[in-house]
PDB file of C-alpha atoms in Angstrom:
ATOM      1  CA  MET A   1       0.000   0.000   0.000  1.00 50.00           C
ATOM      2  CA  SER A   2       1.474   3.357  -1.020  1.00 67.00           C
ATOM      3  CA  VAL A   3       2.193   6.110   1.496  1.00 84.00           C
ATOM      4  CA  LEU A   4      -0.395   8.857   1.325  1.00 93.00           C
ATOM      5  CA  PRO A   5       0.833  12.430   0.813  1.00 96.00           C
ATOM      6  CA  PRO A   6       0.331  15.092   3.499  1.00 97.00           C
ATOM      7  CA  LEU A   7      -2.903  17.067   3.330  1.00 98.00           C
ATOM      8  CA  ALA A   8      -1.033  20.389   3.387  1.00 97.00           C
ATOM      9  CA  SER A   9       2.407  21.434   2.172  1.00 97.00           C
ATOM     10  CA  VAL A  10       5.340  23.098   3.916  1.00 97.00           C
ATOM     11  CA  ALA A  11       4.907  26.011   1.489  1.00 97.00           C
ATOM     12  CA  ASP A  12       1.266  26.360   2.596  1.00 95.00           C
ATOM     13  CA  LEU A  13       2.337  26.473   6.244  1.00 96.00           C
ATOM     14  CA  ALA A  14       5.129  28.991   5.604  1.00 96.00           C
ATOM     15  CA  ALA A  15       2.716  31.245   3.705  1.00 95.00           C
ATOM     16  CA  MET A  16       0.142  31.072   6.494  1.00 93.00           C
ATOM     17  CA  LEU A  17       2.762  31.989   9.111  1.00 93.00           C
ATOM     18  CA  ASN A  18       4.372  34.563   6.798  1.00 94.00           C
ATOM     19  CA  ARG A  19       7.775  33.037   7.521  1.00 93.00           C
ATOM     20  CA  THR A  20      10.756  31.739   5.612  1.00 95.00           C
ATOM     21  CA  PHE A  21      11.805  28.423   7.118  1.00 95.00           C
ATOM     22  CA  THR A  22      15.358  27.299   7.660  1.00 96.00           C
ATOM     23  CA  ALA A  23      16.258  23.767   6.543  1.00 96.00           C
ATOM     24  CA  ALA A  24      15.706  22.491  10.084  1.00 95.00           C
ATOM     25  CA  GLN A  25      12.344  24.249  10.336  1.00 94.00           C
ATOM     26  CA  GLU A  26      11.260  22.814   6.983  1.00 96.00           C
ATOM     27  CA  ALA A  27      12.076  19.322   8.234  1.00 96.00           C
ATOM     28  CA  GLN A  28      10.121  19.971  11.431  1.00 94.00           C
ATOM     29  CA  ALA A  29       7.170  21.414   9.507  1.00 96.00           C
ATOM     30  CA  GLN A  30       7.090  18.401   7.191  1.00 96.00           C
ATOM     31  CA  ALA A  31       7.111  15.984  10.131  1.00 95.00           C
ATOM     32  CA  LEU A  32       4.299  17.874  11.866  1.00 95.00           C
ATOM     33  CA  LEU A  33       2.185  18.043   8.697  1.00 97.00           C
ATOM     34  CA  ASP A  34       2.671  14.304   8.164  1.00 96.00           C
ATOM     35  CA  GLN A  35       1.539  13.623  11.742  1.00 95.00           C
ATOM     36  CA  ALA A  36      -1.441  15.981  11.534  1.00 96.00           C
ATOM     37  CA  SER A  37      -2.487  14.472   8.187  1.00 97.00           C
ATOM     38  CA  SER A  38      -2.387  10.954   9.645  1.00 96.00           C
ATOM     39  CA  ILE A  39      -4.488  12.041  12.616  1.00 96.00           C
ATOM     40  CA  VAL A  40      -7.082  13.720  10.372  1.00 97.00           C
ATOM     41  CA  ARG A  41      -7.273  10.671   8.097  1.00 97.00           C
ATOM     42  CA  SER A  42      -7.648   8.373  11.103  1.00 96.00           C
ATOM     43  CA  TYR A  43     -10.487  10.470  12.478  1.00 96.00           C
ATOM     44  CA  LEU A  44     -12.267  10.723   9.120  1.00 97.00           C
ATOM     45  CA  ARG A  45     -11.584   7.096   8.099  1.00 96.00           C
ATOM     46  CA  GLN A  46     -10.900   8.486   4.657  1.00 97.00           C
ATOM     47  CA  ASP A  47      -7.817   8.751   2.418  1.00 97.00           C
ATOM     48  CA  ILE A  48      -9.046  12.176   1.163  1.00 97.00           C
ATOM     49  CA  THR A  49      -6.521  12.468  -1.688  1.00 97.00           C
ATOM     50  CA  ARG A  50      -7.353  11.074  -5.146  1.00 97.00           C
ATOM     51  CA  ALA A  51      -6.319   7.439  -5.580  1.00 95.00           C
ATOM     52  CA  THR A  52      -7.367   4.196  -7.236  1.00 96.00           C
ATOM     53  CA  THR A  53      -7.868   1.253  -4.878  1.00 96.00           C
ATOM     54  CA  THR A  54      -8.806  -2.403  -5.198  1.00 97.00           C
ATOM     55  CA  ASP A  55     -10.912  -3.696  -2.293  1.00 96.00           C
ATOM     56  CA  THR A  56     -12.691  -6.997  -1.707  1.00 97.00           C
ATOM     57  CA  PHE A  57     -16.071  -6.842   0.043  1.00 96.00           C
ATOM     58  CA  THR A  58     -18.692  -9.275   1.226  1.00 93.00           C
ATOM     59  CA  LEU A  59     -21.879  -8.713  -0.764  1.00 90.00           C
ATOM     60  CA  ARG A  60     -24.870  -7.906   1.406  1.00 88.00           C
ATOM     61  CA  ARG A  61     -28.488  -8.532   0.583  1.00 83.00           C
ATOM     62  CA  ALA A  62     -30.295  -5.513  -0.798  1.00 75.00           C
ATOM     63  CA  ASP A  63     -33.560  -4.032   0.341  1.00 69.00           C
ATOM     64  CA  PRO A  64     -35.926  -5.267  -2.411  1.00 61.00           C
ATOM     65  CA  VAL A  65     -38.016  -2.093  -2.195  1.00 59.00           C
ATOM     66  CA  GLN A  66     -35.205   0.448  -1.934  1.00 61.00           C
ATOM     67  CA  HIS A  67     -32.636  -1.053  -4.292  1.00 63.00           C
ATOM     68  CA  ARG A  68     -34.420  -3.655  -6.488  1.00 72.00           C
ATOM     69  CA  CYS A  69     -31.204  -5.562  -7.172  1.00 81.00           C
ATOM     70  CA  GLY A  70     -29.434  -8.786  -6.283  1.00 81.00           C
ATOM     71  CA  GLY A  71     -26.981  -7.322  -3.764  1.00 88.00           C
ATOM     72  CA  VAL A  72     -25.159  -4.189  -2.714  1.00 91.00           C
ATOM     73  CA  VAL A  73     -21.700  -3.066  -1.634  1.00 94.00           C
ATOM     74  CA  THR A  74     -21.096   0.336  -0.045  1.00 94.00           C
ATOM     75  CA  LEU A  75     -17.726   1.700  -1.117  1.00 97.00           C
ATOM     76  CA  PRO A  76     -15.990   3.214   1.922  1.00 96.00           C
ATOM     77  CA  GLN A  77     -13.715   5.812   0.327  1.00 96.00           C
ATOM     78  CA  ARG A  78     -15.462   9.013  -0.776  1.00 95.00           C
ATOM     79  CA  PRO A  79     -16.282  10.630  -3.037  1.00 96.00           C
ATOM     80  CA  VAL A  80     -16.403   7.813  -5.587  1.00 97.00           C
ATOM     81  CA  VAL A  81     -15.071   9.258  -8.850  1.00 96.00           C
ATOM     82  CA  ASP A  82     -15.109   6.163 -11.065  1.00 97.00           C
ATOM     83  CA  ILE A  83     -15.633   2.395 -10.777  1.00 97.00           C
ATOM     84  CA  VAL A  84     -13.017   0.727 -12.963  1.00 98.00           C
ATOM     85  CA  SER A  85     -13.889  -2.965 -12.630  1.00 98.00           C
ATOM     86  CA  VAL A  86     -16.064  -5.377 -10.658  1.00 96.00           C
ATOM     87  CA  SER A  87     -15.805  -9.140 -10.185  1.00 94.00           C
ATOM     88  CA  VAL A  88     -17.943 -11.541  -8.132  1.00 91.00           C
ATOM     89  CA  ASN A  89     -16.208 -14.625  -6.735  1.00 89.00           C
ATOM     90  CA  GLY A  90     -13.393 -14.096  -9.217  1.00 90.00           C
ATOM     91  CA  THR A  91     -15.590 -13.618 -12.304  1.00 90.00           C
ATOM     92  CA  ALA A  92     -15.652 -10.189 -13.944  1.00 94.00           C
ATOM     93  CA  THR A  93     -19.081  -8.657 -14.442  1.00 92.00           C
ATOM     94  CA  SER A  94     -20.597  -5.551 -15.985  1.00 93.00           C
ATOM     95  CA  ASP A  95     -24.066  -6.323 -14.614  1.00 91.00           C
ATOM     96  CA  TRP A  96     -24.013  -3.510 -12.036  1.00 94.00           C
ATOM     97  CA  TRP A  97     -24.761   0.171 -11.580  1.00 93.00           C
ATOM     98  CA  GLN A  98     -23.704   2.900  -9.184  1.00 94.00           C
ATOM     99  CA  ASP A  99     -25.899   4.887  -6.808  1.00 92.00           C
ATOM    100  CA  GLY A 100     -23.691   7.375  -4.940  1.00 91.00           C
ATOM    101  CA  ASN A 101     -21.334   5.248  -2.847  1.00 94.00           C
ATOM    102  CA  ASP A 102     -23.372   2.090  -3.396  1.00 93.00           C
ATOM    103  CA  LEU A 103     -22.436  -0.495  -6.015  1.00 94.00           C
ATOM    104  CA  LEU A 104     -25.576  -2.420  -6.953  1.00 93.00           C
ATOM    105  CA  LEU A 105     -25.365  -5.861  -8.577  1.00 90.00           C
ATOM    106  CA  ARG A 106     -28.334  -6.673 -10.752  1.00 84.00           C
ATOM    107  CA  SER A 107     -28.229 -10.483 -10.791  1.00 72.00           C
ATOM    108  CA  PRO A 108     -28.897 -12.341  -7.537  1.00 62.00           C
ATOM    109  CA  ALA A 109     -25.878 -14.530  -6.786  1.00 61.00           C
ATOM    110  CA  TRP A 110     -27.209 -15.977  -3.560  1.00 56.00           C
ATOM    111  CA  THR A 111     -28.737 -19.232  -4.809  1.00 55.00           C
ATOM    112  CA  HIS A 112     -25.722 -20.519  -6.779  1.00 59.00           C
ATOM    113  CA  PRO A 113     -22.515 -22.075  -5.408  1.00 61.00           C
ATOM    114  CA  PRO A 114     -20.526 -20.907  -3.545  1.00 58.00           C
ATOM    115  CA  ALA A 115     -23.036 -18.241  -2.484  1.00 53.00           C
ATOM    116  CA  ALA A 116     -25.416 -20.921  -1.247  1.00 58.00           C
ATOM    117  CA  HIS A 117     -22.860 -21.661   1.486  1.00 66.00           C
ATOM    118  CA  ALA A 118     -21.167 -18.273   1.921  1.00 77.00           C
ATOM    119  CA  PRO A 119     -21.913 -14.669   0.865  1.00 84.00           C
ATOM    120  CA  PRO A 120     -20.405 -13.719  -2.525  1.00 88.00           C
ATOM    121  CA  GLN A 121     -17.084 -11.860  -2.465  1.00 92.00           C
ATOM    122  CA  VAL A 122     -16.989  -8.744  -4.640  1.00 94.00           C
ATOM    123  CA  GLU A 123     -13.694  -7.263  -5.791  1.00 97.00           C
ATOM    124  CA  VAL A 124     -13.963  -3.610  -6.834  1.00 98.00           C
ATOM    125  CA  THR A 125     -11.325  -1.352  -8.334  1.00 98.00           C
ATOM    126  CA  TYR A 126     -12.410   2.259  -8.011  1.00 98.00           C
ATOM    127  CA  THR A 127     -11.069   5.812  -8.037  1.00 98.00           C
ATOM    128  CA  HIS A 128     -11.972   7.986  -5.066  1.00 98.00           C
ATOM    129  CA  GLY A 129     -11.080  11.139  -3.174  1.00 97.00           C
ATOM    130  CA  TRP A 130     -10.464  14.756  -4.144  1.00 97.00           C
ATOM    131  CA  ASP A 131      -8.044  15.868  -6.823  1.00 95.00           C
ATOM    132  CA  ARG A 132      -7.513  18.960  -4.660  1.00 96.00           C
ATOM    133  CA  VAL A 133      -7.823  18.585  -0.879  1.00 97.00           C
ATOM    134  CA  PRO A 134     -10.788  20.616   0.455  1.00 97.00           C
ATOM    135  CA  GLY A 135      -9.635  23.903   1.945  1.00 96.00           C
ATOM    136  CA  ASP A 136     -11.136  23.350   5.392  1.00 97.00           C
ATOM    137  CA  ILE A 137      -9.268  20.056   5.777  1.00 98.00           C
ATOM    138  CA  THR A 138      -5.997  21.701   4.735  1.00 97.00           C
ATOM    139  CA  ALA A 139      -6.619  24.574   7.168  1.00 96.00           C
ATOM    140  CA  ILE A 140      -7.186  22.220  10.116  1.00 96.00           C
ATOM    141  CA  VAL A 141      -4.066  20.192   9.302  1.00 97.00           C
ATOM    142  CA  MET A 142      -2.001  23.403   9.211  1.00 96.00           C
ATOM    143  CA  GLN A 143      -3.631  24.664  12.394  1.00 93.00           C
ATOM    144  CA  ALA A 144      -2.724  21.445  14.214  1.00 93.00           C
ATOM    145  CA  ALA A 145       0.872  21.615  12.960  1.00 94.00           C
ATOM    146  CA  THR A 146       1.145  25.299  13.857  1.00 92.00           C
ATOM    147  CA  ARG A 147       0.292  24.622  17.496  1.00 88.00           C
ATOM    148  CA  VAL A 148       3.586  22.772  17.872  1.00 86.00           C
ATOM    149  CA  MET A 149       5.586  24.838  15.369  1.00 87.00           C
ATOM    150  CA  VAL A 150       4.847  28.120  17.120  1.00 80.00           C
ATOM    151  CA  ASN A 151       4.616  26.897  20.717  1.00 67.00           C
ATOM    152  CA  PRO A 152       6.329  23.480  21.041  1.00 59.00           C
ATOM    153  CA  SER A 153       6.153  23.421  24.852  1.00 54.00           C
ATOM    154  CA  GLY A 154       2.459  24.273  24.978  1.00 54.00           C
ATOM    155  CA  ILE A 155       3.086  27.206  27.295  1.00 51.00           C
ATOM    156  CA  ARG A 156       0.964  30.293  27.622  1.00 55.00           C
ATOM    157  CA  SER A 157       1.850  33.258  29.830  1.00 55.00           C
ATOM    158  CA  GLU A 158      -0.081  36.265  30.951  1.00 56.00           C
ATOM    159  CA  THR A 159       0.154  38.862  33.691  1.00 59.00           C
ATOM    160  CA  VAL A 160      -2.592  38.911  36.304  1.00 57.00           C
ATOM    161  CA  GLY A 161      -2.504  41.559  39.050  1.00 60.00           C
ATOM    162  CA  GLY A 162       1.147  42.270  38.435  1.00 61.00           C
ATOM    163  CA  GLU A 163       2.081  38.591  38.677  1.00 60.00           C
ATOM    164  CA  SER A 164       3.179  36.425  35.765  1.00 56.00           C
ATOM    165  CA  VAL A 165       1.156  33.247  35.365  1.00 49.00           C
ATOM    166  CA  THR A 166       2.281  30.420  33.069  1.00 49.00           C
ATOM    167  CA  TYR A 167       0.155  27.342  32.243  1.00 46.00           C
ATOM    168  CA  LEU A 168      -0.631  24.820  29.550  1.00 44.00           C
ATOM    169  CA  VAL A 169      -2.952  25.666  26.669  1.00 48.00           C
ATOM    170  CA  PRO A 170      -5.857  25.591  26.099  1.00 50.00           C
ATOM    171  CA  SER A 171      -7.534  26.833  29.272  1.00 49.00           C
ATOM    172  CA  THR A 172      -8.601  23.262  30.129  1.00 48.00           C
ATOM    173  CA  GLY A 173      -4.949  22.555  30.917  1.00 47.00           C
ATOM    174  CA  GLU A 174      -4.648  20.017  28.089  1.00 52.00           C
ATOM    175  CA  PHE A 175      -1.929  20.601  25.513  1.00 52.00           C
ATOM    176  CA  LEU A 176      -3.254  19.206  22.246  1.00 63.00           C
ATOM    177  CA  GLY A 177      -0.111  19.317  20.121  1.00 76.00           C
ATOM    178  CA  VAL A 178      -1.089  18.000  16.673  1.00 84.00           C
ATOM    179  CA  LEU A 179      -4.156  16.234  18.081  1.00 87.00           C
ATOM    180  CA  LEU A 180      -7.569  17.557  17.081  1.00 91.00           C
ATOM    181  CA  SER A 181      -9.680  19.777  19.282  1.00 89.00           C
ATOM    182  CA  ARG A 182     -13.413  19.200  19.637  1.00 91.00           C
ATOM    183  CA  THR A 183     -14.063  22.264  17.475  1.00 93.00           C
ATOM    184  CA  GLU A 184     -11.811  20.901  14.737  1.00 94.00           C
ATOM    185  CA  MET A 185     -13.463  17.477  14.885  1.00 95.00           C
ATOM    186  CA  LYS A 186     -16.877  19.083  14.615  1.00 96.00           C
ATOM    187  CA  ALA A 187     -15.746  21.016  11.530  1.00 96.00           C
ATOM    188  CA  LEU A 188     -14.451  17.780   9.967  1.00 97.00           C
ATOM    189  CA  ASP A 189     -17.510  15.662  10.777  1.00 97.00           C
ATOM    190  CA  ARG A 190     -19.186  16.256   7.413  1.00 95.00           C
ATOM    191  CA  TYR A 191     -16.343  14.324   5.764  1.00 96.00           C
ATOM    192  CA  ARG A 192     -16.294  11.499   8.287  1.00 95.00           C
ATOM    193  CA  ARG A 193     -17.308   7.959   7.442  1.00 88.00           C
ATOM    194  CA  THR A 194     -19.355   6.684  10.370  1.00 78.00           C
ATOM    195  CA  SER A 195     -20.637   3.408   8.893  1.00 63.00           C
ATOM    196  CA  GLY A 196     -20.583   1.317   5.765  1.00 53.00           C
ATOM    197  CA  THR A 197     -19.201  -1.841   4.231  1.00 49.00           C
ATOM    198  CA  VAL A 198     -15.924  -3.053   5.660  1.00 51.00           C
ATOM    199  CA  ALA A 199     -13.350  -4.214   3.161  1.00 54.00           C
ATOM    200  CA  VAL A 200     -12.245  -7.828   3.524  1.00 54.00           C
ATOM    201  CA  ARG A 201      -8.988  -7.261   1.659  1.00 58.00           C
ATOM    202  CA  ARG A 202      -7.328  -4.164   0.202  1.00 64.00           C
ATOM    203  CA  ARG A 203      -4.461  -3.607  -2.155  1.00 65.00           C
TER     204      ARG A 203
END
């Protein structure tokens, strides 16, 4: 499985901070963006960037009223840009159609071997994700990286009544680092996959 690229670039981060990075700062920024991108992807359960993937799924029975087909697979990576190929139990088929993230198979495969003993396995090669990462995702990745880039110790100071007080940020006392805040997670929730078909095998 190939390594996914970061969801924001070092140049993006430098422009946002209005800074010119040294070589050491560039290396630090890249590491932080890689970490923040991994955390965002883990939370969303999405690759985000455009890619073509081959997954194997277990076919599930369709709602005869809603789908009117032999079986359905929900493709987990979104948005689905193109379905390249489909095979059922190792046999290629074109007897399918797409409805959003659902792949619908027209012919019922449940009454023929080996489906009579086990659910059919559907291998799908499909292209998914955004050609350009949505701006709000990029902004949150940079924001998470900036927290450490600008204030690596997570320290905030202010003067109260003539006395200097130093404590962790935010005010809850929890230093997030590149982890996501509740506000950031809420902003990302519209991209998050909360349910759907689980891939049996991916390559």
